[in-house]
CSV table of C-alpha atoms in Angstrom, one decimal:
chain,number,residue,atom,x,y,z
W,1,UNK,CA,11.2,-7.7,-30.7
W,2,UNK,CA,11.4,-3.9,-29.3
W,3,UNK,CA,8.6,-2.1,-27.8
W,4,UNK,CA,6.3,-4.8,-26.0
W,5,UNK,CA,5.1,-3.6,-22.9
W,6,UNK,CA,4.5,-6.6,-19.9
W,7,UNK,CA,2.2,-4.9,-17.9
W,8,UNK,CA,1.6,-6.3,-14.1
W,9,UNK,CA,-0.8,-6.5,-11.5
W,10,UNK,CA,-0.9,-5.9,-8.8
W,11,UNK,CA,2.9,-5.5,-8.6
W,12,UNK,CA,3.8,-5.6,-5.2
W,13,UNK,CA,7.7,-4.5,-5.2
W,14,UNK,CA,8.8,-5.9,-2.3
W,15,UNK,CA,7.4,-9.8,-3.4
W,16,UNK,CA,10.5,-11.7,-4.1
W,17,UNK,CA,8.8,-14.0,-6.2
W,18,UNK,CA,8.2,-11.3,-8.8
W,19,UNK,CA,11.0,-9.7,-8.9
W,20,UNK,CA,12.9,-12.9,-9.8
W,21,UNK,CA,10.2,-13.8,-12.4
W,22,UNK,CA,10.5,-10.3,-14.3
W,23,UNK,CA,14.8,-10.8,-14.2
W,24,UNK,CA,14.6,-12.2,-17.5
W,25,UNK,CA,11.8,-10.7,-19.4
W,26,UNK,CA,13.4,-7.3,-18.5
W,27,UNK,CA,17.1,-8.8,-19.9
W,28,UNK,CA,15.0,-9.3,-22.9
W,29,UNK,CA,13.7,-5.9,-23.5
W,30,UNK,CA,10.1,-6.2,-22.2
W,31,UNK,CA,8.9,-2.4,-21.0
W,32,UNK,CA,7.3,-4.0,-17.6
W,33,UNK,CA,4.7,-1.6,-16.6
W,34,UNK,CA,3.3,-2.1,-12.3
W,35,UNK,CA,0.5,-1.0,-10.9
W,36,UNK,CA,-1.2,-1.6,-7.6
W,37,UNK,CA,-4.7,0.1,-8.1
W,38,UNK,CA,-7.2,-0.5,-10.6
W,39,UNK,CA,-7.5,2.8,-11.8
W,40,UNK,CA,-3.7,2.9,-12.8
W,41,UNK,CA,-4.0,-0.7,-14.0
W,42,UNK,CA,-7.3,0.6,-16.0
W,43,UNK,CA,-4.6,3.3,-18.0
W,44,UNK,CA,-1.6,0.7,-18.6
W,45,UNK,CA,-4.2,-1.2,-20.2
W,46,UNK,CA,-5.3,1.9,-22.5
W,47,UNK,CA,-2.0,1.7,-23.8
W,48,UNK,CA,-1.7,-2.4,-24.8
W,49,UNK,CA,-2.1,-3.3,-28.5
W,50,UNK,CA,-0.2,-6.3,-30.8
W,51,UNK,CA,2.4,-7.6,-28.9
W,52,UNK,CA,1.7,-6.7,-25.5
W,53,UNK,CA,0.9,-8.9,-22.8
W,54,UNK,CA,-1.2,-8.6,-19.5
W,55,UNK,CA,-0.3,-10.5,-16.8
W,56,UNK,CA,-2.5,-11.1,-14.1
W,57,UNK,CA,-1.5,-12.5,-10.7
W,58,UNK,CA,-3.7,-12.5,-7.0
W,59,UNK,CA,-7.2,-11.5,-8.0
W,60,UNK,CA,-8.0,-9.9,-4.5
W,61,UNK,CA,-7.7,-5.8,-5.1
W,62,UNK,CA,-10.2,-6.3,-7.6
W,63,UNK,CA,-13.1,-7.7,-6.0
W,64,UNK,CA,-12.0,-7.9,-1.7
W,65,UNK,CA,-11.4,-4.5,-1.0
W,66,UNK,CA,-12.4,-4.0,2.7
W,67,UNK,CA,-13.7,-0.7,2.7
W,68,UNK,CA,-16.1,-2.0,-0.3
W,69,UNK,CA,-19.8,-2.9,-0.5
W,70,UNK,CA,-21.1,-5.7,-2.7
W,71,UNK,CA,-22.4,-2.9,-5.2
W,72,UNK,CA,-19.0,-1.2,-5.1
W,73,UNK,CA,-17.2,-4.5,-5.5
W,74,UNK,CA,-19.4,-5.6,-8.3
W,75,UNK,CA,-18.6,-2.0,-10.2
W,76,UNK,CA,-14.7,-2.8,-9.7
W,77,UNK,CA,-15.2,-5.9,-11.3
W,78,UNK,CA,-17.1,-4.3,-14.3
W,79,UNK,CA,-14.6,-1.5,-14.6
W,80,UNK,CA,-11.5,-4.6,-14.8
W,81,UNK,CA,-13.4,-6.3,-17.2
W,82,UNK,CA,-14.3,-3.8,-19.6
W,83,UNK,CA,-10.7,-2.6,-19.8
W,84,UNK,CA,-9.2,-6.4,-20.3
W,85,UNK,CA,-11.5,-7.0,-22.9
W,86,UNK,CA,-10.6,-3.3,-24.5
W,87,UNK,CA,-7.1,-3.9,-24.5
W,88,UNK,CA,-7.4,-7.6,-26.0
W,89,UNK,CA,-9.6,-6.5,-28.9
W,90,UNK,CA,-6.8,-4.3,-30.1
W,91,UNK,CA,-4.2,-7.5,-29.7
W,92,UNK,CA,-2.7,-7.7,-26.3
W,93,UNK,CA,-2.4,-11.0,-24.9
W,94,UNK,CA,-3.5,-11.9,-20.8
W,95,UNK,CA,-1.4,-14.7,-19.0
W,96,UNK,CA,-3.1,-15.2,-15.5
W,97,UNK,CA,-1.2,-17.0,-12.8
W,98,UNK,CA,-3.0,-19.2,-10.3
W,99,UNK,CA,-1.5,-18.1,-6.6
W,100,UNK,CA,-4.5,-19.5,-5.0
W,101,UNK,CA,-8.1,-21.4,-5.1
W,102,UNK,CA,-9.4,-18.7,-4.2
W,103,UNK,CA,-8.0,-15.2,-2.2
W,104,UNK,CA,-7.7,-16.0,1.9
W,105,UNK,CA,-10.6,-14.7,3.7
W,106,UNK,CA,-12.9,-13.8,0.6
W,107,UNK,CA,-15.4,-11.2,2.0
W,108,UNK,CA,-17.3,-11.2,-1.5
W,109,UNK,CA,-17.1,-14.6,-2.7
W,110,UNK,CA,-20.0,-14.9,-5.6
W,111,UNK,CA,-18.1,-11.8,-7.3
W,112,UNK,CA,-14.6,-13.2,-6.7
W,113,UNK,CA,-16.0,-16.6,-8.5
W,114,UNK,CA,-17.3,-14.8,-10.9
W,115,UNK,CA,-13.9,-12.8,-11.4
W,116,UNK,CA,-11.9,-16.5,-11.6
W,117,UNK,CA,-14.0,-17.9,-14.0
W,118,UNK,CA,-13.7,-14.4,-16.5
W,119,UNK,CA,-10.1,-15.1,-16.0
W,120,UNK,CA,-9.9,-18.8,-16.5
W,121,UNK,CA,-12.2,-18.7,-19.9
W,122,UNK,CA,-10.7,-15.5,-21.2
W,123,UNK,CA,-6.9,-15.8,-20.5
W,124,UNK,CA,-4.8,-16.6,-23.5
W,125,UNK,CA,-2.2,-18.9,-20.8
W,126,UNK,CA,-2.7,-20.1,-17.2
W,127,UNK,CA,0.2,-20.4,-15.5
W,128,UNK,CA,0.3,-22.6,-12.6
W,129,UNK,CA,3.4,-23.7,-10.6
W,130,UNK,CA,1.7,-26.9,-9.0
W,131,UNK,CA,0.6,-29.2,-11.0
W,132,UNK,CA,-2.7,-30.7,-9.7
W,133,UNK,CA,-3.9,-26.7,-9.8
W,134,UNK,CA,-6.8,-28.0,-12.3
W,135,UNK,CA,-7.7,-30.3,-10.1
W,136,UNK,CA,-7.6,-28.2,-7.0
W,137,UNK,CA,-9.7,-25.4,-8.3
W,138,UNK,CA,-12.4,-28.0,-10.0
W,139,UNK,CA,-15.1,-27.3,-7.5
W,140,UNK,CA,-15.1,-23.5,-8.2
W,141,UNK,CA,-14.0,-22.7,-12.2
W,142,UNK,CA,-12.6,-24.9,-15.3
W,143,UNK,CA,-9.2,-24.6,-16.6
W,144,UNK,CA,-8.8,-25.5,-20.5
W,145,UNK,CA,-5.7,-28.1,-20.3
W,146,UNK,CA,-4.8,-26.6,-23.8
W,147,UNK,CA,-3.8,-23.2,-22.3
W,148,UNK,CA,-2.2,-24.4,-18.9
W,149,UNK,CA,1.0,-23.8,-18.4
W,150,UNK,CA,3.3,-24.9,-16.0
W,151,UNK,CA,6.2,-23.2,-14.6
W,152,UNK,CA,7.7,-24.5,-10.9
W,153,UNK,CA,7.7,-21.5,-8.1
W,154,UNK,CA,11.4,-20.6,-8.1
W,155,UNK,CA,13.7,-21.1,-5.1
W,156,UNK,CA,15.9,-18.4,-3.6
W,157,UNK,CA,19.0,-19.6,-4.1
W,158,UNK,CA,21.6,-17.0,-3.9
W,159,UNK,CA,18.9,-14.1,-2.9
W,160,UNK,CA,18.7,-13.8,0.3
W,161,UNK,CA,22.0,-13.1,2.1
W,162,UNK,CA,23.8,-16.5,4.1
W,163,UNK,CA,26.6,-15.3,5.9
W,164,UNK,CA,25.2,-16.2,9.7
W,165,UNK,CA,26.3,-20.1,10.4
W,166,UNK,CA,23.8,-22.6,12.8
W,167,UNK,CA,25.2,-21.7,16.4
W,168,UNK,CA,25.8,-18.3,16.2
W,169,UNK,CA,21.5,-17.8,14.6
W,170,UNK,CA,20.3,-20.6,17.7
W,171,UNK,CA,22.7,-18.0,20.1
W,172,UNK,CA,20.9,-15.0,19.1
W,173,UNK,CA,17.2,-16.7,20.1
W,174,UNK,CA,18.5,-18.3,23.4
W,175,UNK,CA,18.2,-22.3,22.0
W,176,UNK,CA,20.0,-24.8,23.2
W,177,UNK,CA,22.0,-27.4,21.8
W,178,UNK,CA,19.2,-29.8,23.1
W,179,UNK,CA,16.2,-27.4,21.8
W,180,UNK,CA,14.6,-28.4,18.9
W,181,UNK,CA,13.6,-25.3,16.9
W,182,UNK,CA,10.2,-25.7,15.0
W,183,UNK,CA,9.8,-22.8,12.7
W,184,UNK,CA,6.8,-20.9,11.0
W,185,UNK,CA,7.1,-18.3,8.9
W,186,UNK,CA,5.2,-15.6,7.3
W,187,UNK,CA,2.4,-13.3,7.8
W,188,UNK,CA,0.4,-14.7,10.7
W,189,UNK,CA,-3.2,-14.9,10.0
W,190,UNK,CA,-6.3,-17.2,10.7
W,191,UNK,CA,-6.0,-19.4,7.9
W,192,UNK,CA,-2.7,-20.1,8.2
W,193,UNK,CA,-3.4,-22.3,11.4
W,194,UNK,CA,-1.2,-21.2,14.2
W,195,UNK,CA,-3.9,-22.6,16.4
W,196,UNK,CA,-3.2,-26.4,14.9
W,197,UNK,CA,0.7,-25.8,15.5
W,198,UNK,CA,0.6,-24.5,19.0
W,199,UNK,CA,-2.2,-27.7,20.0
W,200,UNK,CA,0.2,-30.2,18.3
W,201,UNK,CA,3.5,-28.4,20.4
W,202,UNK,CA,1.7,-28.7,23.7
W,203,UNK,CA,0.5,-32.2,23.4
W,204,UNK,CA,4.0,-33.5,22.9
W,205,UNK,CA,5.5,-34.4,26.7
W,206,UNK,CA,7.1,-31.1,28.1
W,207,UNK,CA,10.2,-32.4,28.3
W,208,UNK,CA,10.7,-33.2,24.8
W,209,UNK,CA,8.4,-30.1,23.7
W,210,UNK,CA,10.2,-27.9,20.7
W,211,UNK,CA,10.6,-24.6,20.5
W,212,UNK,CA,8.6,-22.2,18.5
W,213,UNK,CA,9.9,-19.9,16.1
W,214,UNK,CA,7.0,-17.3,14.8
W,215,UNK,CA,8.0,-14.4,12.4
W,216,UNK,CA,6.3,-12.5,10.6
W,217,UNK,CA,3.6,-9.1,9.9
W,218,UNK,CA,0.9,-9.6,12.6
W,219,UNK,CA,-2.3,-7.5,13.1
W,220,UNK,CA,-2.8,-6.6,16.4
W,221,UNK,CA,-5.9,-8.4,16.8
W,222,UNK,CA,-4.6,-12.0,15.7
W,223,UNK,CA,-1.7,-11.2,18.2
W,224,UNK,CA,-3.8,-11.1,20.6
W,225,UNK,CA,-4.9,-14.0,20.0
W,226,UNK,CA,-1.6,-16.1,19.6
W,227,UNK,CA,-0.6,-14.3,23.6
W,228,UNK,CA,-4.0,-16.4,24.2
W,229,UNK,CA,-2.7,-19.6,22.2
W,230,UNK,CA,0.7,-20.1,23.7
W,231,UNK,CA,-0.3,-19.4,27.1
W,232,UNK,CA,2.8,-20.1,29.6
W,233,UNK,CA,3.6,-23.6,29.0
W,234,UNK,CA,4.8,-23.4,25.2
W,235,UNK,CA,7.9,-21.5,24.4
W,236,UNK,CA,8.2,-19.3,21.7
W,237,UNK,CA,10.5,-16.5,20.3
W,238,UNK,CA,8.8,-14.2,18.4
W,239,UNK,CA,8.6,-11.1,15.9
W,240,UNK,CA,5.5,-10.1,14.9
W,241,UNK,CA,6.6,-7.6,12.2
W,242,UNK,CA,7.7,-7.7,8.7
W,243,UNK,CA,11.5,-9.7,9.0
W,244,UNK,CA,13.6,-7.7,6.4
W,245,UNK,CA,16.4,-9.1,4.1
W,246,UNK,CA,19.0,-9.1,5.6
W,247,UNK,CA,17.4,-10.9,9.1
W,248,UNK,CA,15.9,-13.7,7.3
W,249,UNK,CA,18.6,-16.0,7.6
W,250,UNK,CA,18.8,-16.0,11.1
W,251,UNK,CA,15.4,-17.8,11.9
W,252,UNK,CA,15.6,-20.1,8.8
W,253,UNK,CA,19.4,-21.0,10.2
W,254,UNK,CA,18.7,-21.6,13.7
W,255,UNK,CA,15.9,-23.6,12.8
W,256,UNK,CA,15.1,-27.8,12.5
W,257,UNK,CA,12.2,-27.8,10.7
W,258,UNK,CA,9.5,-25.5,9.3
W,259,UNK,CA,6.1,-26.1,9.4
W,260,UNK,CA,3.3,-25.4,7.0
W,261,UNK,CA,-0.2,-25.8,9.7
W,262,UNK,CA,-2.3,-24.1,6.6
W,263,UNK,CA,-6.1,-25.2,6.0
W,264,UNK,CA,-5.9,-23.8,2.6
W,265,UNK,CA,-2.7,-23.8,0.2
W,266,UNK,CA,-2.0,-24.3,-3.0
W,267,UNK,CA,1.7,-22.6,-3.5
W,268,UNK,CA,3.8,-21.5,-0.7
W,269,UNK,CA,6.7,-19.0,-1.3
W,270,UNK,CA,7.9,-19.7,2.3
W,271,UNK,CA,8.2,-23.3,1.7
W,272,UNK,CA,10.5,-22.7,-1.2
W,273,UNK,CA,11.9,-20.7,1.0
W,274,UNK,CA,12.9,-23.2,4.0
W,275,UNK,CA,14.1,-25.4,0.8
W,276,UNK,CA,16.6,-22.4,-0.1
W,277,UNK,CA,18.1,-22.4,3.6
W,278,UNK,CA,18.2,-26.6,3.8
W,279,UNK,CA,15.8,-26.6,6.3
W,280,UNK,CA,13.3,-29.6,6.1
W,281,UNK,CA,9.5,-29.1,6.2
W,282,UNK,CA,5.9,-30.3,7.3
W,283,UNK,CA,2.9,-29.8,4.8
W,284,UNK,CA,-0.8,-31.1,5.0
W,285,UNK,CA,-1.7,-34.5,3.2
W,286,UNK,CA,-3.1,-33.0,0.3
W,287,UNK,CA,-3.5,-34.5,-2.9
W,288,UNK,CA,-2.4,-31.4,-4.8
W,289,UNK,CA,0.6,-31.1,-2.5
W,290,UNK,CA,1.5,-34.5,-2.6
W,291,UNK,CA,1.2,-34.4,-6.0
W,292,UNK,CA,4.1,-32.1,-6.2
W,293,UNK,CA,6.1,-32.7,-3.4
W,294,UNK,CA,5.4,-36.5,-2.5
W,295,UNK,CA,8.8,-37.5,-3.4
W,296,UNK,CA,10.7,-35.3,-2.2
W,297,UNK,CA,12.7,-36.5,1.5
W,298,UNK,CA,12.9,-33.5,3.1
W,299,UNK,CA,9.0,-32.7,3.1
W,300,UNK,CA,7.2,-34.8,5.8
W,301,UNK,CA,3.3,-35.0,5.9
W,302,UNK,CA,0.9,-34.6,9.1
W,303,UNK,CA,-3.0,-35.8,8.5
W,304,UNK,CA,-5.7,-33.2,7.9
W,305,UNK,CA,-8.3,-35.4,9.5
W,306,UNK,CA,-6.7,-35.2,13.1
W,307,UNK,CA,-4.5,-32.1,12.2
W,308,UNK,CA,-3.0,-31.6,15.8
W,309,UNK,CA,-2.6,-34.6,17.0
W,310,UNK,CA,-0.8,-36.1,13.7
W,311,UNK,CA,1.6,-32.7,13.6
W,312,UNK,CA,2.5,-33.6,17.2
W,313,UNK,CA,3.4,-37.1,16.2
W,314,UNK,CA,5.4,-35.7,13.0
W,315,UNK,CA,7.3,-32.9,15.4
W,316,UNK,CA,8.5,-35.5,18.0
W,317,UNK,CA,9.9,-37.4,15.4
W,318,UNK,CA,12.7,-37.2,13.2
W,319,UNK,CA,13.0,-34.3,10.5
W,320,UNK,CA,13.0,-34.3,6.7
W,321,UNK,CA,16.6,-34.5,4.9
W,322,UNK,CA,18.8,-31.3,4.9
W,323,UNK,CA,20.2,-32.6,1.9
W,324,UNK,CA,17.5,-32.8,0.0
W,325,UNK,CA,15.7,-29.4,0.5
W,326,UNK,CA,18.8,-28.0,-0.8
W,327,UNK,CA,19.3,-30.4,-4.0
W,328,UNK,CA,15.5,-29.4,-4.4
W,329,UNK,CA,16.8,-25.8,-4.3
W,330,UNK,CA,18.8,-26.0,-6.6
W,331,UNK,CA,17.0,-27.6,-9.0
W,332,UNK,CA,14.5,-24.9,-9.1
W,333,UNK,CA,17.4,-22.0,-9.6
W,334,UNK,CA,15.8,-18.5,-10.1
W,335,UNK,CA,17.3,-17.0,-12.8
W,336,UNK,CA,16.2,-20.6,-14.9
W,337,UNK,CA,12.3,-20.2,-14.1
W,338,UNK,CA,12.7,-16.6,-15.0
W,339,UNK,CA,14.1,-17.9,-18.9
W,340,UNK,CA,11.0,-20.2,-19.0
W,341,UNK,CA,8.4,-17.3,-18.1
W,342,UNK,CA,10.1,-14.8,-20.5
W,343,UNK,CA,9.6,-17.7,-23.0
W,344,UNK,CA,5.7,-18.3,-22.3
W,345,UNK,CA,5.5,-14.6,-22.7
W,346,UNK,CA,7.3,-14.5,-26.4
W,347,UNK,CA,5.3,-17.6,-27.0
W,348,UNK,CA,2.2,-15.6,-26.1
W,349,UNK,CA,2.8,-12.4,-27.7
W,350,UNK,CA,4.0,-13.3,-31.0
């Protein structure tokens, strides 16, 4: 079927997850068509008729612009609707994916609601890569099960490179064979509860206390406040800018477990992440989560009710299977997912 144009936003290029989602709807002849800003969104839309799809992914540069005011937010919001509902009265199709309840650190929350909910009654498929997603976003918007699709987050198997082995990534950050390397990974920001990690590391004994690995984009304020966290009496190696490619491997190899400290998650690309390196990992007791990973023996589980102290009884005590997080991996190959969204878009569009 020639000629259907995908378009995407916002299309951040550098987002491994979408770039191994779009591998097989490009293969397949779909004109993909990115945009980060609404007004360029707002003319890819302009062009959509029969055949075309929309795909919508984190909701935030509509409605949580920083520099906006609630009157300006509320006139983005307008501006996106009017040109969705343009571009699907002249046939085009809109698949929105769930990334999140709602976006981290909502600064207009009524108008991001009210965003969700356009999405969730208007969207022709939901796609949602945990399960329990209806569940989990219940208290804030419906999701009709008719249109709710789901499709597993893929690992990254094979895309990141893997040529550094265990002893020489633990020689670069100064471990020992007796450290115990407890990873965390990603952008470091409030939500993401470094403050939990670092209270469960120093209330194990000193002697037995692990090692903190911390990488990833940092403002300068929240670094600030993690120099404040860690104090002197909890070890950590740290880099608190954007890891590229190619140095990935090194803190996911010299690592014994990752942990996932968040107060809010629904889908975590850095968990799939751990997974694709065989690294075992810790994730809150959520029902959602559990839902999705509770059977898997490489995931271990620390209590949201007494977050520290049950993440410091799970850290000084043995790690998640190896094994598994890679057989997991593999299961959830990239190029596969990619087939089954390229499908829910021909299924959509026809």
């Amino acid at each position: 079927m020639p000629d259907r144009s995908l378009v995407v936003f916002p299309a951040y290029r550098d987002n491994p997850y979408l770039n191994l989602m779009l591998l097989a709807p490009r293969a397949r002849g779909w004109n993909v068509l990115e945009s980060l800003r609404l007004e360029q969104l707002e003319q890819h839309l302009g062009r959509l008729g029969s055949g075309d799809v929309f795909h919508m992914h984190w909701t935030a540069p509509i409605v949580q612009r920083t520099d906006d005011d609630l009157a300006s937010a509320g006139a983005r919001l307008d501006r996106f609707r009017s040109a969705v509902d343009a571009a699907r009265s002249r046939g085009a199709r809109l698949v929105w994916t769930i990334h999140n309840v709602l976006p981290h650190d909502a600064r207009h929350l009524e108008l991001e609601l009210e965003l969700n909910r356009y999405l969730a009654a208007t969207a022709d498929a939901v796609h949602v890569m945990n399960r329990d997603t209806p569940a989990a976003v219940a208290p804030h918007y419906t999701l009709d099960a008719d249109r709710v699709v789901h499709i597993p987050h893929p690992s990254y198997q094979g895309v990141y490179p893997s040529s550094v082995s265990r002893p020489e990534a633990r020689a670069r950050f100064g471990l020992g064979d007796d450290d115990r390397a407890v990873l965390a990974f990603g952008q470091m920001r409030p939500y993401k509860g470094l403050d939990v990690l670092v209270d469960a590391v120093r209330r194990i004994p000193a002697a037995d206390r692990p090692v903190l690995l911390l990488a990833g984009r940092t403002s300068n304020e929240d670094r600030a406040s993690i120099d404040v966290l860690l104090g002197d009496d909890v070890r950590a190696v740290r880099e608190h800018d954007h890891v590229e490619d190619i140095d990935v491997q090194w803190w996911f190899r010299a690592a014994d477990v990752a942990v996932f400290p968040y107060r809010r998650v629904l889908n975590s690309g850095s968990l799939h992440l751990a997974a694709s390196f065989g690294v075992p990992s810790v994730l809150p007791d959520e029902a959602h989560l559990r839902g999705e990973f509770g059977s898997e023996e490489w995931v271990r589980w620390f209590d949201t009710g007494d977050a520290a102290g049950s993440l410091a009884t799970v850290l000084a005590g043995p790690a998640g299977s190896a094994e598994g997080a890679e057989a997991f991996s593999r299961r959830l190959a990239p190029f596969a997912r990619s087939r089954e969204y390229a499908e829910l878009l021909d299924t959509v569009s026809s």
